mmCIF file of C-alpha atoms in Angstrom:
data_model
loop_
_atom_site.group_PDB
_atom_site.id
_atom_site.type_symbol
_atom_site.label_atom_id
_atom_site.label_comp_id
_atom_site.label_asym_id
_atom_site.label_seq_id
_atom_site.Cartn_x
_atom_site.Cartn_y
_atom_site.Cartn_z
ATOM 1 C CA GLY S 1 112.438 44.971 -9.474
ATOM 2 C CA GLN S 2 113.608 41.461 -10.117
ATOM 3 C CA ASN S 3 112.424 39.680 -13.235
ATOM 4 C CA ILE S 4 113.353 36.503 -14.999
ATOM 5 C CA ASP S 5 111.587 35.725 -18.282
ATOM 6 C CA GLN S 6 111.575 32.469 -20.162
ATOM 7 C CA PRO S 7 109.086 30.917 -22.588
ATOM 8 C CA THR S 8 106.301 28.911 -20.960
ATOM 9 C CA GLU S 9 106.329 25.905 -23.272
ATOM 10 C CA MET S 10 108.403 24.419 -26.082
ATOM 11 C CA THR S 11 108.074 21.291 -28.157
ATOM 12 C CA ALA S 12 110.693 19.344 -30.092
ATOM 13 C CA THR S 13 111.296 15.912 -31.590
ATOM 14 C CA GLU S 14 113.772 13.231 -30.594
ATOM 15 C CA GLY S 15 117.269 13.833 -31.930
ATOM 16 C CA ALA S 16 116.692 17.545 -32.544
ATOM 17 C CA ILE S 17 118.344 20.565 -30.949
ATOM 18 C CA VAL S 18 116.407 23.059 -28.841
ATOM 19 C CA GLN S 19 117.393 26.425 -27.385
ATOM 20 C CA ILE S 20 115.627 27.811 -24.323
ATOM 21 C CA ASN S 21 116.159 31.518 -23.820
ATOM 22 C CA CYS S 22 116.179 33.442 -20.554
ATOM 23 C CA THR S 23 116.319 37.183 -19.991
ATOM 24 C CA TYR S 24 116.801 38.742 -16.617
ATOM 25 C CA GLN S 25 116.655 42.083 -14.818
ATOM 26 C CA THR S 26 117.908 41.850 -11.274
ATOM 27 C CA SER S 27 119.455 44.108 -8.680
ATOM 28 C CA GLY S 28 122.912 42.510 -8.691
ATOM 29 C CA PHE S 29 124.290 39.439 -10.311
ATOM 30 C CA ASN S 30 126.346 36.581 -8.884
ATOM 31 C CA GLY S 31 125.925 33.863 -11.463
ATOM 32 C CA LEU S 32 123.172 32.244 -13.524
ATOM 33 C CA PHE S 33 121.975 28.658 -13.078
ATOM 34 C CA TRP S 34 119.956 26.289 -15.173
ATOM 35 C CA TYR S 35 118.055 23.456 -13.485
ATOM 36 C CA GLN S 36 115.983 20.573 -14.832
ATOM 37 C CA GLN S 37 112.874 19.576 -12.947
ATOM 38 C CA HIS S 38 110.668 16.578 -13.640
ATOM 39 C CA ALA S 39 107.098 16.744 -12.367
ATOM 40 C CA GLY S 40 106.920 16.266 -8.604
ATOM 41 C CA GLU S 41 110.689 16.087 -8.188
ATOM 42 C CA ALA S 42 113.400 18.500 -7.009
ATOM 43 C CA PRO S 43 115.315 20.750 -9.401
ATOM 44 C CA THR S 44 118.568 19.114 -10.514
ATOM 45 C CA PHE S 45 121.595 21.244 -11.451
ATOM 46 C CA LEU S 46 122.496 21.491 -15.129
ATOM 47 C CA SER S 47 124.842 24.406 -15.603
ATOM 48 C CA TYR S 48 126.298 27.553 -14.109
ATOM 49 C CA ASN S 49 127.605 30.729 -15.803
ATOM 50 C CA VAL S 50 129.254 33.629 -14.084
ATOM 51 C CA LEU S 51 131.341 35.014 -16.949
ATOM 52 C CA ASP S 52 130.221 35.778 -20.483
ATOM 53 C CA GLY S 53 130.484 32.977 -22.959
ATOM 54 C CA LEU S 54 129.553 29.347 -23.536
ATOM 55 C CA GLU S 55 129.828 26.502 -21.068
ATOM 56 C CA GLU S 56 129.543 23.028 -22.564
ATOM 57 C CA LYS S 57 128.711 19.881 -20.702
ATOM 58 C CA GLY S 58 127.930 16.843 -22.806
ATOM 59 C CA ARG S 59 124.586 17.299 -24.588
ATOM 60 C CA PHE S 60 123.882 20.524 -22.659
ATOM 61 C CA SER S 61 125.448 23.964 -23.235
ATOM 62 C CA SER S 62 124.662 27.288 -21.606
ATOM 63 C CA PHE S 63 125.519 30.785 -22.786
ATOM 64 C CA LEU S 64 125.630 34.050 -20.881
ATOM 65 C CA SER S 65 125.794 37.713 -21.924
ATOM 66 C CA ARG S 66 125.803 39.874 -18.800
ATOM 67 C CA SER S 67 125.609 43.146 -20.779
ATOM 68 C CA LYS S 68 122.402 41.980 -22.445
ATOM 69 C CA GLY S 69 120.948 40.241 -19.406
ATOM 70 C CA TYR S 70 120.539 37.134 -21.525
ATOM 71 C CA SER S 71 121.248 33.449 -21.323
ATOM 72 C CA TYR S 72 120.259 30.370 -23.208
ATOM 73 C CA LEU S 73 120.347 26.603 -22.575
ATOM 74 C CA LEU S 74 121.043 24.476 -25.642
ATOM 75 C CA LEU S 75 120.019 20.806 -25.568
ATOM 76 C CA LYS S 76 121.384 18.560 -28.368
ATOM 77 C CA GLU S 77 120.394 15.071 -29.515
ATOM 78 C CA LEU S 78 117.122 15.310 -27.624
ATOM 79 C CA GLN S 79 115.810 12.242 -25.851
ATOM 80 C CA MET S 80 112.311 11.486 -24.515
ATOM 81 C CA LYS S 81 113.680 11.692 -20.974
ATOM 82 C CA ASP S 82 114.572 15.380 -21.608
ATOM 83 C CA SER S 83 110.828 16.165 -21.353
ATOM 84 C CA ALA S 84 110.800 18.296 -18.171
ATOM 85 C CA SER S 85 110.637 21.860 -16.884
ATOM 86 C CA TYR S 86 113.820 23.912 -17.296
ATOM 87 C CA LEU S 87 114.387 26.648 -14.761
ATOM 88 C CA CYS S 88 116.597 29.707 -15.231
ATOM 89 C CA ALA S 89 117.779 31.282 -11.945
ATOM 90 C CA VAL S 90 119.981 34.222 -11.090
ATOM 91 C CA ARG S 91 121.883 34.476 -7.782
ATOM 92 C CA ASP S 92 121.165 37.906 -6.434
ATOM 93 C CA GLY S 93 123.429 40.739 -5.401
ATOM 94 C CA THR S 94 123.828 39.383 -1.887
ATOM 95 C CA GLY S 95 125.195 36.143 -3.312
ATOM 96 C CA THR S 96 122.660 34.031 -1.456
ATOM 97 C CA ALA S 97 119.121 33.721 -2.834
ATOM 98 C CA LEU S 98 118.364 32.366 -6.280
ATOM 99 C CA ILE S 99 115.653 34.221 -8.226
ATOM 100 C CA PHE S 100 113.859 31.798 -10.510
ATOM 101 C CA GLY S 101 111.872 32.175 -13.664
ATOM 102 C CA LYS S 102 108.587 30.316 -13.944
ATOM 103 C CA GLY S 103 110.210 27.563 -15.993
ATOM 104 C CA THR S 104 109.951 26.317 -19.538
ATOM 105 C CA THR S 105 108.100 23.048 -20.028
ATOM 106 C CA LEU S 106 109.792 21.090 -22.785
ATOM 107 C CA SER S 107 107.920 18.233 -24.487
ATOM 108 C CA VAL S 108 109.977 15.853 -26.607
ATOM 109 C CA SER S 109 108.027 13.614 -28.982
ATOM 110 C CA SER S 110 109.124 10.680 -31.141
ATOM 111 C CA ASP Y 1 127.400 11.924 0.787
ATOM 112 C CA THR Y 2 123.836 11.296 -0.321
ATOM 113 C CA GLY Y 3 123.015 14.922 -1.108
ATOM 114 C CA VAL Y 4 120.365 17.075 0.524
ATOM 115 C CA SER Y 5 117.735 15.006 2.389
ATOM 116 C CA GLN Y 6 114.265 16.159 3.371
ATOM 117 C CA ASP Y 7 111.679 14.542 5.581
ATOM 118 C CA PRO Y 8 108.836 13.850 5.185
ATOM 119 C CA ARG Y 9 108.345 13.623 1.417
ATOM 120 C CA HIS Y 10 104.607 14.253 1.757
ATOM 121 C CA LYS Y 11 102.459 15.722 4.479
ATOM 122 C CA ILE Y 12 98.701 16.145 4.582
ATOM 123 C CA THR Y 13 97.376 18.240 7.425
ATOM 124 C CA LYS Y 14 94.164 19.874 8.490
ATOM 125 C CA ARG Y 15 93.853 23.601 8.410
ATOM 126 C CA GLY Y 16 94.945 25.140 11.685
ATOM 127 C CA GLN Y 17 97.429 22.379 12.619
ATOM 128 C CA ASN Y 18 101.154 22.935 12.999
ATOM 129 C CA VAL Y 19 103.647 21.078 10.817
ATOM 130 C CA THR Y 20 107.427 20.751 10.957
ATOM 131 C CA PHE Y 21 109.779 19.711 8.170
ATOM 132 C CA ARG Y 22 113.419 18.654 8.400
ATOM 133 C CA CYS Y 23 116.336 19.185 6.072
ATOM 134 C CA ASP Y 24 119.803 17.575 6.234
ATOM 135 C CA PRO Y 25 122.196 19.453 3.935
ATOM 136 C CA ILE Y 26 125.378 18.215 2.300
ATOM 137 C CA SER Y 27 127.718 17.947 5.229
ATOM 138 C CA GLU Y 28 130.485 20.253 3.960
ATOM 139 C CA HIS Y 29 128.043 23.002 2.962
ATOM 140 C CA ASN Y 30 127.862 25.988 5.327
ATOM 141 C CA ARG Y 31 124.875 27.588 3.668
ATOM 142 C CA LEU Y 32 121.292 26.267 3.841
ATOM 143 C CA TYR Y 33 118.210 27.696 2.179
ATOM 144 C CA TRP Y 34 114.446 27.125 2.236
ATOM 145 C CA TYR Y 35 112.310 27.732 -0.852
ATOM 146 C CA ARG Y 36 108.632 27.256 -1.619
ATOM 147 C CA GLN Y 37 107.305 26.188 -5.003
ATOM 148 C CA THR Y 38 103.642 26.169 -6.156
ATOM 149 C CA LEU Y 39 102.343 24.589 -9.333
ATOM 150 C CA GLY Y 40 103.497 26.244 -12.505
ATOM 151 C CA GLN Y 41 105.913 28.557 -10.715
ATOM 152 C CA GLY Y 42 109.611 28.560 -10.044
ATOM 153 C CA PRO Y 43 110.851 28.131 -6.474
ATOM 154 C CA GLU Y 44 110.587 31.274 -4.278
ATOM 155 C CA PHE Y 45 113.237 32.038 -1.673
ATOM 156 C CA LEU Y 46 112.115 31.951 1.959
ATOM 157 C CA THR Y 47 115.154 32.075 4.205
ATOM 158 C CA TYR Y 48 118.924 31.438 4.399
ATOM 159 C CA PHE Y 49 121.326 30.222 7.101
ATOM 160 C CA GLN Y 50 125.063 30.629 7.272
ATOM 161 C CA ASN Y 51 126.019 27.872 9.704
ATOM 162 C CA GLU Y 52 123.561 28.358 12.613
ATOM 163 C CA ALA Y 53 122.821 32.046 11.933
ATOM 164 C CA GLN Y 54 119.649 32.966 10.022
ATOM 165 C CA LEU Y 55 120.907 35.847 7.932
ATOM 166 C CA GLU Y 56 118.123 36.555 5.471
ATOM 167 C CA LYS Y 57 114.355 36.154 5.486
ATOM 168 C CA SER Y 58 111.960 36.888 2.612
ATOM 169 C CA ARG Y 59 108.811 38.964 2.964
ATOM 170 C CA LEU Y 60 107.038 35.681 2.053
ATOM 171 C CA LEU Y 61 107.963 34.279 5.432
ATOM 172 C CA SER Y 62 105.033 35.314 7.570
ATOM 173 C CA ASP Y 63 104.983 35.230 11.382
ATOM 174 C CA ARG Y 64 103.485 31.709 11.227
ATOM 175 C CA PHE Y 65 106.711 30.410 9.726
ATOM 176 C CA SER Y 66 109.868 29.768 11.722
ATOM 177 C CA ALA Y 67 113.101 28.106 10.746
ATOM 178 C CA GLU Y 68 116.015 26.978 12.853
ATOM 179 C CA ARG Y 69 119.410 25.437 12.311
ATOM 180 C CA PRO Y 70 120.512 24.921 15.914
ATOM 181 C CA LYS Y 71 123.967 23.370 15.452
ATOM 182 C CA GLY Y 72 124.737 24.482 11.970
ATOM 183 C CA SER Y 73 123.867 21.078 10.572
ATOM 184 C CA PHE Y 74 120.246 20.076 9.940
ATOM 185 C CA SER Y 75 117.415 22.627 9.764
ATOM 186 C CA THR Y 76 113.728 22.607 10.576
ATOM 187 C CA LEU Y 77 110.932 24.688 9.099
ATOM 188 C CA GLU Y 78 107.788 24.993 11.157
ATOM 189 C CA ILE Y 79 104.462 26.357 9.983
ATOM 190 C CA GLN Y 80 101.941 27.200 12.670
ATOM 191 C CA ARG Y 81 98.189 27.364 12.170
ATOM 192 C CA THR Y 82 98.398 26.138 8.624
ATOM 193 C CA GLU Y 83 96.194 27.658 5.904
ATOM 194 C CA GLN Y 84 95.159 26.245 2.547
ATOM 195 C CA GLY Y 85 97.405 28.773 0.843
ATOM 196 C CA ASP Y 86 100.373 27.092 2.508
ATOM 197 C CA SER Y 87 99.917 24.081 0.252
ATOM 198 C CA ALA Y 88 103.090 23.860 -1.800
ATOM 199 C CA MET Y 89 106.371 22.020 -2.257
ATOM 200 C CA TYR Y 90 108.914 23.145 0.336
ATOM 201 C CA LEU Y 91 112.443 22.759 -0.989
ATOM 202 C CA CYS Y 92 115.655 22.872 0.988
ATOM 203 C CA ALA Y 93 118.997 23.570 -0.657
ATOM 204 C CA SER Y 94 122.579 23.834 0.495
ATOM 205 C CA SER Y 95 125.707 25.331 -1.031
ATOM 206 C CA PRO Y 96 129.324 26.125 -0.301
ATOM 207 C CA ASP Y 97 130.234 29.766 0.284
ATOM 208 C CA ARG Y 98 131.219 30.264 -3.349
ATOM 209 C CA GLY Y 99 130.743 28.644 -6.718
ATOM 210 C CA PRO Y 100 128.024 26.678 -8.418
ATOM 211 C CA GLY Y 101 127.313 23.868 -5.921
ATOM 212 C CA TYR Y 102 123.758 24.909 -5.111
ATOM 213 C CA THR Y 103 121.963 21.585 -4.533
ATOM 214 C CA PHE Y 104 118.290 21.010 -3.845
ATOM 215 C CA GLY Y 105 116.665 18.272 -1.804
ATOM 216 C CA SER Y 106 113.709 16.254 -3.045
ATOM 217 C CA GLY Y 107 111.259 18.556 -1.208
ATOM 218 C CA THR Y 108 108.332 18.103 1.145
ATOM 219 C CA ARG Y 109 104.951 18.362 -0.507
ATOM 220 C CA LEU Y 110 102.442 19.888 1.923
ATOM 221 C CA THR Y 111 98.708 19.633 1.372
ATOM 222 C CA VAL Y 112 96.433 21.569 3.745
ATOM 223 C CA VAL Y 113 92.855 20.321 3.709
#
């Protein structure tokens, strides 16, 4: 079967660092995506990993270990506007569909 | 390019009516996808087009759902005889053949009353 697991909710304070974990079991792998989604809006692309290691992009970094079926999204210098749902998604073996987790709702407080 | 556009943004319809949504992908993207998202869930894949050919359909896509991409540009998703369980956000996405450029539109929120 196909399964993407991530925590349901996380809380953090402004200026802090937070790590959102994602584990996956899928039939095939063609890359892992992280998206940010504010309530009622479309998912917006944050990062993409296809090889093992760390990808850094400003305040956001994403890590992938294919052998462990594991990824994390690291958010630094948190801001109130980072309060959103963060979706982990794996592109399946056909290279077309994205299989999404249920999302992690992050609440940033002052 | 303004990204992936979807129309309408919101649709309220009575149970049993037919509805049609439109998606305009990023112009240089060959691939187009439809997803459905309900509250508290991640998006679920419905169907995929490579240019005008519909190459993959999920088991979620019942007989009441039909999608087209007649000239390999915009796409439509039609739901016939809507049911309350069809209430959801319908998301369109497009991508190039390879790489990370998988971009979502703003979605159409459907409410069936």
